[in-house]
Structure formats: structure tokens, C-alpha cells
Amino acid sequence: MNIPSCPSCGQQLKSRPYSWVCSNCGLQINNIISGKVISPAIIQQLCTNKRTPVMSGFISKARKPFSAALVIRDNRIVFEFPNNDSSSRSDDAAMGGAVVRV
């Protein structure tokens, strides 16, 4: 994998045992977010596009599975939840269009 550039400031990210970190602006992307392993391909996509597609496999603090996209906003990683029809929601972690800081 190529070493990704920081999407916030353009500097090269440094690989740490549990995350990728920018020593210039402080952006940190953990290798595991809400129980989901964030693969190098996802890290690369997040750094290139400042977002990922909606992914499943996240686990909430209430131990419920949910799907969300990871988005970089204001030098932080946040969840962006898909718009769901309230009748099709399987758990209360999927909030229509909501953004939550990781």
C-alpha cells in the first residue's frame, strides 16, 4: 500500500500500531472504529475522497450493529448515516442523515 497523504493538510501520514497519524495537523485514523477493522484500502479511499461509501459491520456502544460512511470533517473522522425510512430501521443507531463524531 502506498503511504496515504493527509486529506486535511497534504503531509504524509505515519503508520502507528493502532492508527495512521498526521504529525503536522494531528488527524488520526484508527485501524479499528466501533469494532470494525478499517483496511488499508478503506484508509486510502478515506484519504483520497475524504469519505467512504456506507459500510456495514460497525457496533454501537449499545452493542447494536449499524451501517455508516466515514467522513473527514473539520480534521476529524465522523459517521454519516444513510437516510433510512423509519419503517425499515432495524436499530436506533441508524439516524437519517445524521453525523456523529467518532
Coordinates of N, CA and C in Angstrom, one line a residue:
M1 N 0.8 -1.2 0.0 CA 0.0 0.0 0.0 C 0.9 1.2 0.0
N2 N 0.5 2.2 -0.8 CA 1.2 3.5 -0.8 C 0.8 4.2 0.5
I3 N 1.8 5.0 1.1 CA 1.5 5.7 2.3 C 0.6 6.9 1.9
P4 N -0.6 6.9 2.5 CA -1.5 8.0 2.2 C -1.1 9.3 2.6
S5 N -1.5 10.3 1.9 CA -1.3 11.7 2.3 C -2.5 12.2 3.2
C6 N -2.3 13.1 4.1 CA -3.3 13.6 4.9 C -4.3 14.4 4.1
P7 N -5.6 14.1 4.2 CA -6.6 14.8 3.4 C -6.8 16.2 3.9
S8 N -6.3 16.5 5.1 CA -6.5 17.9 5.7 C -5.4 18.8 5.3
C9 N -4.1 18.3 5.3 CA -3.0 19.2 5.1 C -2.1 18.8 4.0
G10 N -2.2 17.5 3.5 CA -1.4 17.1 2.4 C -0.1 16.4 2.8
Q11 N 0.3 16.4 4.1 CA 1.5 15.7 4.6 C 1.3 14.2 4.6
Q12 N 2.4 13.5 4.6 CA 2.3 12.0 4.6 C 1.9 11.5 5.9
L13 N 0.9 10.6 6.0 CA 0.5 10.0 7.3 C 1.6 9.0 7.7
K14 N 1.7 8.8 9.0 CA 2.6 7.9 9.6 C 1.9 6.7 10.2
S15 N 2.3 5.5 9.9 CA 1.7 4.3 10.4 C 2.1 4.1 11.9
R16 N 1.1 3.9 12.7 CA 1.4 3.6 14.1 C 0.8 2.2 14.3
P17 N 1.0 1.6 15.5 CA 0.5 0.2 15.7 C -1.1 0.1 15.6
Y18 N -1.8 1.2 16.0 CA -3.2 1.1 16.0 C -3.9 2.2 15.2
S19 N -3.1 3.0 14.5 CA -3.7 4.1 13.7 C -2.7 4.7 12.7
W20 N -3.3 5.6 11.8 CA -2.5 6.4 10.9 C -2.6 7.8 11.5
V21 N -1.5 8.5 11.6 CA -1.5 9.8 12.2 C -0.7 10.8 11.4
C22 N -1.2 12.1 11.3 CA -0.5 13.2 10.7 C 0.2 13.9 11.7
S23 N 1.5 14.0 11.6 CA 2.3 14.7 12.6 C 2.2 16.3 12.4
N24 N 1.7 16.7 11.3 CA 1.5 18.1 11.0 C 0.3 18.7 11.6
C25 N -0.9 18.1 11.3 CA -2.2 18.7 11.7 C -2.9 17.9 12.8
G26 N -2.4 16.7 13.1 CA -2.9 15.9 14.2 C -4.1 14.9 13.8
L27 N -4.4 14.9 12.5 CA -5.5 14.0 12.1 C -5.1 12.5 12.5
Q28 N -6.0 11.8 13.0 CA -5.7 10.4 13.4 C -6.9 9.5 12.9
I29 N -6.5 8.4 12.2 CA -7.5 7.5 11.6 C -7.1 6.1 12.3
N30 N -8.0 5.7 13.2 CA -7.8 4.4 13.9 C -8.0 3.3 13.0
N31 N -7.2 2.2 13.2 CA -7.4 0.9 12.4 C -8.6 0.2 12.7
I32 N -9.2 0.4 13.9 CA -10.5 -0.2 14.3 C -11.4 0.9 14.8
I33 N -12.5 1.1 14.2 CA -13.5 2.1 14.6 C -14.8 1.4 14.9
S34 N -15.3 1.6 16.1 CA -16.6 1.0 16.5 C -16.6 -0.5 16.2
G35 N -15.5 -1.2 16.5 CA -15.5 -2.6 16.3 C -15.2 -3.1 14.9
K36 N -15.1 -2.2 13.9 CA -14.9 -2.6 12.5 C -13.4 -2.3 12.2
V37 N -12.8 -3.3 11.6 CA -11.4 -3.2 11.2 C -11.4 -2.3 9.9
I38 N -10.6 -1.2 9.9 CA -10.5 -0.3 8.8 C -9.3 -0.8 7.9
S39 N -9.6 -1.4 6.8 CA -8.5 -1.9 6.0 C -7.6 -0.8 5.4
P40 N -6.4 -1.2 4.9 CA -5.6 -0.2 4.2 C -6.3 0.4 3.0
A41 N -7.1 -0.4 2.3 CA -7.8 0.1 1.1 C -8.9 1.2 1.5
I42 N -9.5 1.0 2.7 CA -10.5 1.9 3.2 C -9.8 3.2 3.6
I43 N -8.6 3.1 4.3 CA -7.8 4.2 4.7 C -7.5 5.1 3.4
Q44 N -7.0 4.4 2.4 CA -6.6 5.1 1.2 C -7.8 5.8 0.6
Q45 N -9.0 5.1 0.5 CA -10.2 5.8 0.0 C -10.6 7.0 0.8
L46 N -10.5 6.8 2.1 CA -10.9 7.9 3.0 C -10.0 9.1 2.8
C47 N -8.7 8.9 2.6 CA -7.7 10.0 2.4 C -7.8 10.6 1.1
T48 N -8.2 9.8 0.1 CA -8.3 10.3 -1.3 C -9.6 11.1 -1.5
N49 N -10.7 10.6 -1.0 CA -12.1 11.2 -1.2 C -12.7 11.9 0.0
K50 N -12.0 11.9 1.1 CA -12.5 12.4 2.4 C -13.8 11.8 2.8
R51 N -14.1 10.6 2.3 CA -15.2 9.8 2.7 C -15.1 8.4 2.2
T52 N -15.9 7.5 2.8 CA -16.0 6.2 2.3 C -17.5 5.9 1.9
P53 N -17.8 4.9 1.1 CA -19.2 4.5 0.9 C -19.8 4.0 2.3
V54 N -21.1 3.9 2.3 CA -21.7 3.4 3.5 C -21.2 1.9 3.7
M55 N -20.8 1.6 4.9 CA -20.2 0.3 5.2 C -21.0 -0.3 6.3
S56 N -21.1 -1.6 6.3 CA -21.8 -2.3 7.5 C -20.7 -2.8 8.4
G57 N -21.1 -3.4 9.5 CA -20.1 -4.0 10.4 C -19.7 -3.2 11.6
F58 N -20.2 -2.0 11.8 CA -19.9 -1.2 12.9 C -20.8 -1.7 14.1
I59 N -20.3 -1.5 15.3 CA -21.0 -1.9 16.5 C -21.2 -0.7 17.4
S60 N -22.4 -0.3 17.8 CA -22.6 0.8 18.7 C -22.2 0.5 20.1
K61 N -22.2 1.5 21.0 CA -21.9 1.3 22.4 C -23.0 0.5 23.0
A62 N -24.2 0.5 22.5 CA -25.3 -0.4 23.0 C -25.2 -1.8 22.4
R63 N -24.1 -2.1 21.7 CA -23.8 -3.4 21.1 C -24.7 -3.8 19.9
K64 N -25.2 -2.7 19.2 CA -26.1 -3.0 18.1 C -25.3 -2.7 16.8
P65 N -25.5 -3.5 15.8 CA -24.8 -3.3 14.6 C -25.4 -2.1 13.8
F66 N -24.6 -1.4 13.1 CA -25.1 -0.3 12.2 C -24.2 -0.1 11.0
S67 N -24.7 0.6 10.1 CA -24.0 0.9 8.8 C -23.8 2.4 8.8
A68 N -22.7 2.9 8.3 CA -22.4 4.3 8.1 C -21.3 4.5 7.2
A69 N -21.1 5.7 6.7 CA -20.0 6.1 5.9 C -19.0 6.8 6.9
L70 N -17.7 6.7 6.7 CA -16.8 7.5 7.4 C -16.5 8.8 6.6
V71 N -16.5 9.9 7.2 CA -16.3 11.2 6.5 C -15.3 12.0 7.4
I72 N -14.4 12.7 6.7 CA -13.5 13.7 7.3 C -14.1 15.0 7.3
R73 N -14.3 15.6 8.5 CA -14.9 17.0 8.6 C -14.2 17.7 9.7
D74 N -13.7 18.9 9.5 CA -13.0 19.7 10.5 C -11.9 18.9 11.1
N75 N -11.1 18.2 10.3 CA -10.0 17.4 10.8 C -10.3 16.3 11.7
R76 N -11.5 15.8 11.6 CA -12.0 14.7 12.5 C -12.7 13.6 11.6
I77 N -12.7 12.4 12.1 CA -13.4 11.3 11.4 C -14.8 11.3 12.1
V78 N -15.9 11.4 11.3 CA -17.2 11.3 11.8 C -18.0 10.2 11.0
F79 N -19.1 9.7 11.6 CA -20.0 8.8 10.9 C -21.0 9.7 10.1
E80 N -21.4 9.2 9.0 CA -22.5 9.8 8.2 C -23.5 8.7 8.0
F81 N -24.6 8.8 8.6 CA -25.6 7.7 8.5 C -26.5 7.8 7.2
P82 N -26.8 6.7 6.6 CA -27.7 6.8 5.4 C -29.1 7.2 5.8
N83 N -29.8 7.8 4.9 CA -31.2 8.2 5.1 C -31.9 6.9 5.1
N84 N -32.6 6.5 6.1 CA -33.4 5.3 6.2 C -34.8 5.7 6.4
D85 N -35.7 5.0 5.8 CA -37.1 5.1 6.1 C -37.4 4.6 7.5
S86 N -38.1 5.3 8.3 CA -38.3 4.8 9.7 C -38.9 3.4 9.8
S87 N -39.7 3.0 8.8 CA -40.3 1.7 8.9 C -39.3 0.6 8.6
S88 N -38.1 0.9 8.0 CA -37.1 -0.1 7.6 C -35.9 -0.1 8.6
R89 N -36.0 0.7 9.6 CA -34.9 0.7 10.6 C -34.9 -0.5 11.4
S90 N -33.7 -1.2 11.5 CA -33.6 -2.3 12.3 C -33.0 -2.0 13.7
D91 N -32.4 -0.8 13.9 CA -31.9 -0.4 15.2 C -31.9 1.1 15.2
D92 N -31.8 1.6 16.5 CA -31.9 3.0 16.6 C -30.5 3.7 16.4
A93 N -29.5 3.0 16.0 CA -28.2 3.7 15.6 C -28.2 4.3 14.3
A94 N -29.1 3.8 13.4 CA -29.2 4.4 12.0 C -30.1 5.6 12.0
M95 N -29.5 6.8 12.1 CA -30.3 8.0 12.2 C -30.3 8.7 10.8
G96 N -31.4 9.0 10.3 CA -31.5 9.5 8.9 C -30.6 10.8 8.7
G97 N -29.5 10.6 7.9 CA -28.6 11.7 7.6 C -27.8 12.3 8.7
A98 N -27.9 11.7 9.9 CA -27.1 12.3 11.0 C -25.6 12.1 10.9
V99 N -24.9 13.0 11.5 CA -23.4 12.9 11.5 C -23.0 12.9 13.0
V100 N -22.2 11.9 13.3 CA -21.8 11.7 14.7 C -20.2 11.6 14.7
R101 N -19.6 12.3 15.6 CA -18.1 12.3 15.7 C -17.7 10.9 16.2
V102 N -16.6 10.4 15.6 CA -16.1 9.1 16.0 C -15.2 9.3 17.2

